[in-house]
């Protein structure tokens, strides 16, 4: 029904910036919340940031003040601007979207994009 494709990952030195993008496509009835999660080696997946269709945002404490999530509803695209990157930000970043169809909620995940921050 919905496919998510991330882009923008890469290698950056500590203190640098990256901008991630995630585009949703397919048969979309309604997408409410979109967000970014990350998973570092040996770690559980954790929430990074979310944004609703109305623009309300939520951030993990570890990224507040450094990361900014935004979305373009017309393009079904969500972005994550990452500034002042730290080595501990190194992880695979996954885009997530929650959609509804006939009152049923569905969760969709992208394939992930790698972010590596060197010291």
mmCIF file of C-alpha atoms in Angstrom:
data_model
loop_
_atom_site.group_PDB
_atom_site.id
_atom_site.type_symbol
_atom_site.label_atom_id
_atom_site.label_comp_id
_atom_site.label_asym_id
_atom_site.label_seq_id
_atom_site.Cartn_x
_atom_site.Cartn_y
_atom_site.Cartn_z
ATOM 1 C CA UNK A 1 0.000 0.000 0.000
ATOM 2 C CA UNK A 2 2.668 2.504 1.066
ATOM 3 C CA UNK A 3 6.364 2.492 0.312
ATOM 4 C CA UNK A 4 8.916 4.698 2.067
ATOM 5 C CA UNK A 5 12.293 5.544 0.571
ATOM 6 C CA UNK A 6 14.970 7.317 2.601
ATOM 7 C CA UNK A 7 17.945 9.243 1.302
ATOM 8 C CA UNK A 8 20.597 11.643 2.523
ATOM 9 C CA UNK A 9 22.698 9.498 4.803
ATOM 10 C CA UNK A 10 26.453 9.534 4.696
ATOM 11 C CA UNK A 11 29.710 10.058 6.513
ATOM 12 C CA UNK A 12 30.323 13.317 8.330
ATOM 13 C CA UNK A 13 32.721 14.590 10.963
ATOM 14 C CA UNK A 14 31.548 15.494 14.433
ATOM 15 C CA UNK A 15 29.941 18.914 14.429
ATOM 16 C CA UNK A 16 28.793 18.583 10.849
ATOM 17 C CA UNK A 17 25.311 18.393 9.368
ATOM 18 C CA UNK A 18 23.208 16.057 7.256
ATOM 19 C CA UNK A 19 19.681 16.261 5.904
ATOM 20 C CA UNK A 20 17.620 13.097 5.538
ATOM 21 C CA UNK A 21 14.591 12.787 3.289
ATOM 22 C CA UNK A 22 11.829 10.194 3.169
ATOM 23 C CA UNK A 23 9.254 10.059 0.398
ATOM 24 C CA UNK A 24 6.050 8.054 0.686
ATOM 25 C CA UNK A 25 4.365 6.573 -2.347
ATOM 26 C CA UNK A 26 1.634 4.083 -3.163
ATOM 27 C CA UNK A 27 -2.030 3.901 -2.330
ATOM 28 C CA UNK A 28 -2.314 6.350 0.527
ATOM 29 C CA UNK A 29 -5.664 6.939 2.167
ATOM 30 C CA UNK A 30 -4.440 8.881 5.148
ATOM 31 C CA UNK A 31 -1.021 9.385 6.712
ATOM 32 C CA UNK A 32 -1.097 10.977 10.128
ATOM 33 C CA UNK A 33 2.247 10.733 11.866
ATOM 34 C CA UNK A 34 5.597 10.361 10.167
ATOM 35 C CA UNK A 35 8.871 10.043 11.931
ATOM 36 C CA UNK A 36 12.430 8.913 12.156
ATOM 37 C CA UNK A 37 13.860 6.100 14.227
ATOM 38 C CA UNK A 38 17.414 4.905 14.484
ATOM 39 C CA UNK A 39 19.239 1.771 15.436
ATOM 40 C CA UNK A 40 22.909 1.649 16.344
ATOM 41 C CA UNK A 41 24.909 -1.590 16.392
ATOM 42 C CA UNK A 42 23.982 -3.649 19.427
ATOM 43 C CA UNK A 43 21.223 -1.221 20.392
ATOM 44 C CA UNK A 44 17.444 -1.291 20.287
ATOM 45 C CA UNK A 45 15.581 0.850 17.808
ATOM 46 C CA UNK A 46 14.792 4.246 19.294
ATOM 47 C CA UNK A 47 12.577 7.127 18.339
ATOM 48 C CA UNK A 48 14.370 10.203 17.055
ATOM 49 C CA UNK A 49 11.562 12.545 16.036
ATOM 50 C CA UNK A 50 7.954 12.495 14.875
ATOM 51 C CA UNK A 51 5.663 14.973 13.181
ATOM 52 C CA UNK A 52 1.915 14.911 12.647
ATOM 53 C CA UNK A 53 0.077 16.052 9.550
ATOM 54 C CA UNK A 54 -0.774 19.201 11.505
ATOM 55 C CA UNK A 55 2.862 19.956 12.210
ATOM 56 C CA UNK A 56 3.151 18.933 15.858
ATOM 57 C CA UNK A 57 6.625 17.594 16.602
ATOM 58 C CA UNK A 58 8.208 15.387 19.198
ATOM 59 C CA UNK A 59 11.920 14.747 19.755
ATOM 60 C CA UNK A 60 14.081 12.435 21.733
ATOM 61 C CA UNK A 61 15.889 14.302 24.489
ATOM 62 C CA UNK A 62 19.234 13.345 22.990
ATOM 63 C CA UNK A 63 18.573 15.295 19.780
ATOM 64 C CA UNK A 64 16.582 18.281 21.011
ATOM 65 C CA UNK A 65 18.115 21.524 19.860
ATOM 66 C CA UNK A 66 20.195 19.779 17.217
ATOM 67 C CA UNK A 67 17.711 17.985 14.952
ATOM 68 C CA UNK A 68 14.657 19.415 13.220
ATOM 69 C CA UNK A 69 11.903 17.350 11.649
ATOM 70 C CA UNK A 70 9.635 18.795 8.977
ATOM 71 C CA UNK A 71 7.274 17.570 6.292
ATOM 72 C CA UNK A 72 5.743 18.564 3.021
ATOM 73 C CA UNK A 73 2.258 17.094 3.032
ATOM 74 C CA UNK A 74 1.705 17.816 -0.651
ATOM 75 C CA UNK A 75 4.773 15.735 -1.497
ATOM 76 C CA UNK A 76 4.232 13.124 1.224
ATOM 77 C CA UNK A 77 7.801 13.716 2.259
ATOM 78 C CA UNK A 78 9.373 14.061 5.689
ATOM 79 C CA UNK A 79 12.789 15.534 6.405
ATOM 80 C CA UNK A 80 15.260 15.409 9.237
ATOM 81 C CA UNK A 81 17.812 18.189 9.460
ATOM 82 C CA UNK A 82 20.643 17.032 11.687
ATOM 83 C CA UNK A 83 23.092 19.627 12.979
ATOM 84 C CA UNK A 84 25.960 19.445 15.448
ATOM 85 C CA UNK A 85 26.264 15.737 14.846
ATOM 86 C CA UNK A 86 27.987 13.589 17.440
ATOM 87 C CA UNK A 87 29.600 10.164 17.123
ATOM 88 C CA UNK A 88 26.762 8.740 19.222
ATOM 89 C CA UNK A 89 24.359 9.735 16.442
ATOM 90 C CA UNK A 90 25.895 7.029 14.276
ATOM 91 C CA UNK A 91 23.126 4.597 13.347
ATOM 92 C CA UNK A 92 20.870 3.352 10.613
ATOM 93 C CA UNK A 93 18.002 5.810 10.355
ATOM 94 C CA UNK A 94 14.568 4.508 9.409
ATOM 95 C CA UNK A 95 11.588 6.449 8.184
ATOM 96 C CA UNK A 96 8.192 5.522 9.600
ATOM 97 C CA UNK A 97 4.658 6.396 8.626
ATOM 98 C CA UNK A 98 1.312 5.637 10.197
ATOM 99 C CA UNK A 99 -1.635 5.438 7.842
ATOM 100 C CA UNK A 100 -5.308 4.618 8.240
ATOM 101 C CA UNK A 101 -7.750 2.906 5.912
ATOM 102 C CA UNK A 102 -11.371 2.200 6.876
ATOM 103 C CA UNK A 103 -10.527 2.926 10.478
ATOM 104 C CA UNK A 104 -7.598 0.518 10.608
ATOM 105 C CA UNK A 105 -4.094 1.755 11.380
ATOM 106 C CA UNK A 106 -1.092 0.568 9.405
ATOM 107 C CA UNK A 107 2.601 1.086 10.065
ATOM 108 C CA UNK A 108 5.153 1.371 7.280
ATOM 109 C CA UNK A 109 8.929 1.418 7.396
ATOM 110 C CA UNK A 110 11.635 2.419 4.980
ATOM 111 C CA UNK A 111 14.745 0.378 4.294
ATOM 112 C CA UNK A 112 16.989 2.731 6.225
ATOM 113 C CA UNK A 113 19.867 5.053 5.472
ATOM 114 C CA UNK A 114 23.207 4.925 7.254
ATOM 115 C CA UNK A 115 24.546 7.924 9.139
ATOM 116 C CA UNK A 116 28.126 7.704 10.356
ATOM 117 C CA UNK A 117 29.702 10.463 12.422
ATOM 118 C CA UNK A 118 33.448 10.357 12.893
ATOM 119 C CA UNK A 119 35.370 12.080 15.638
#
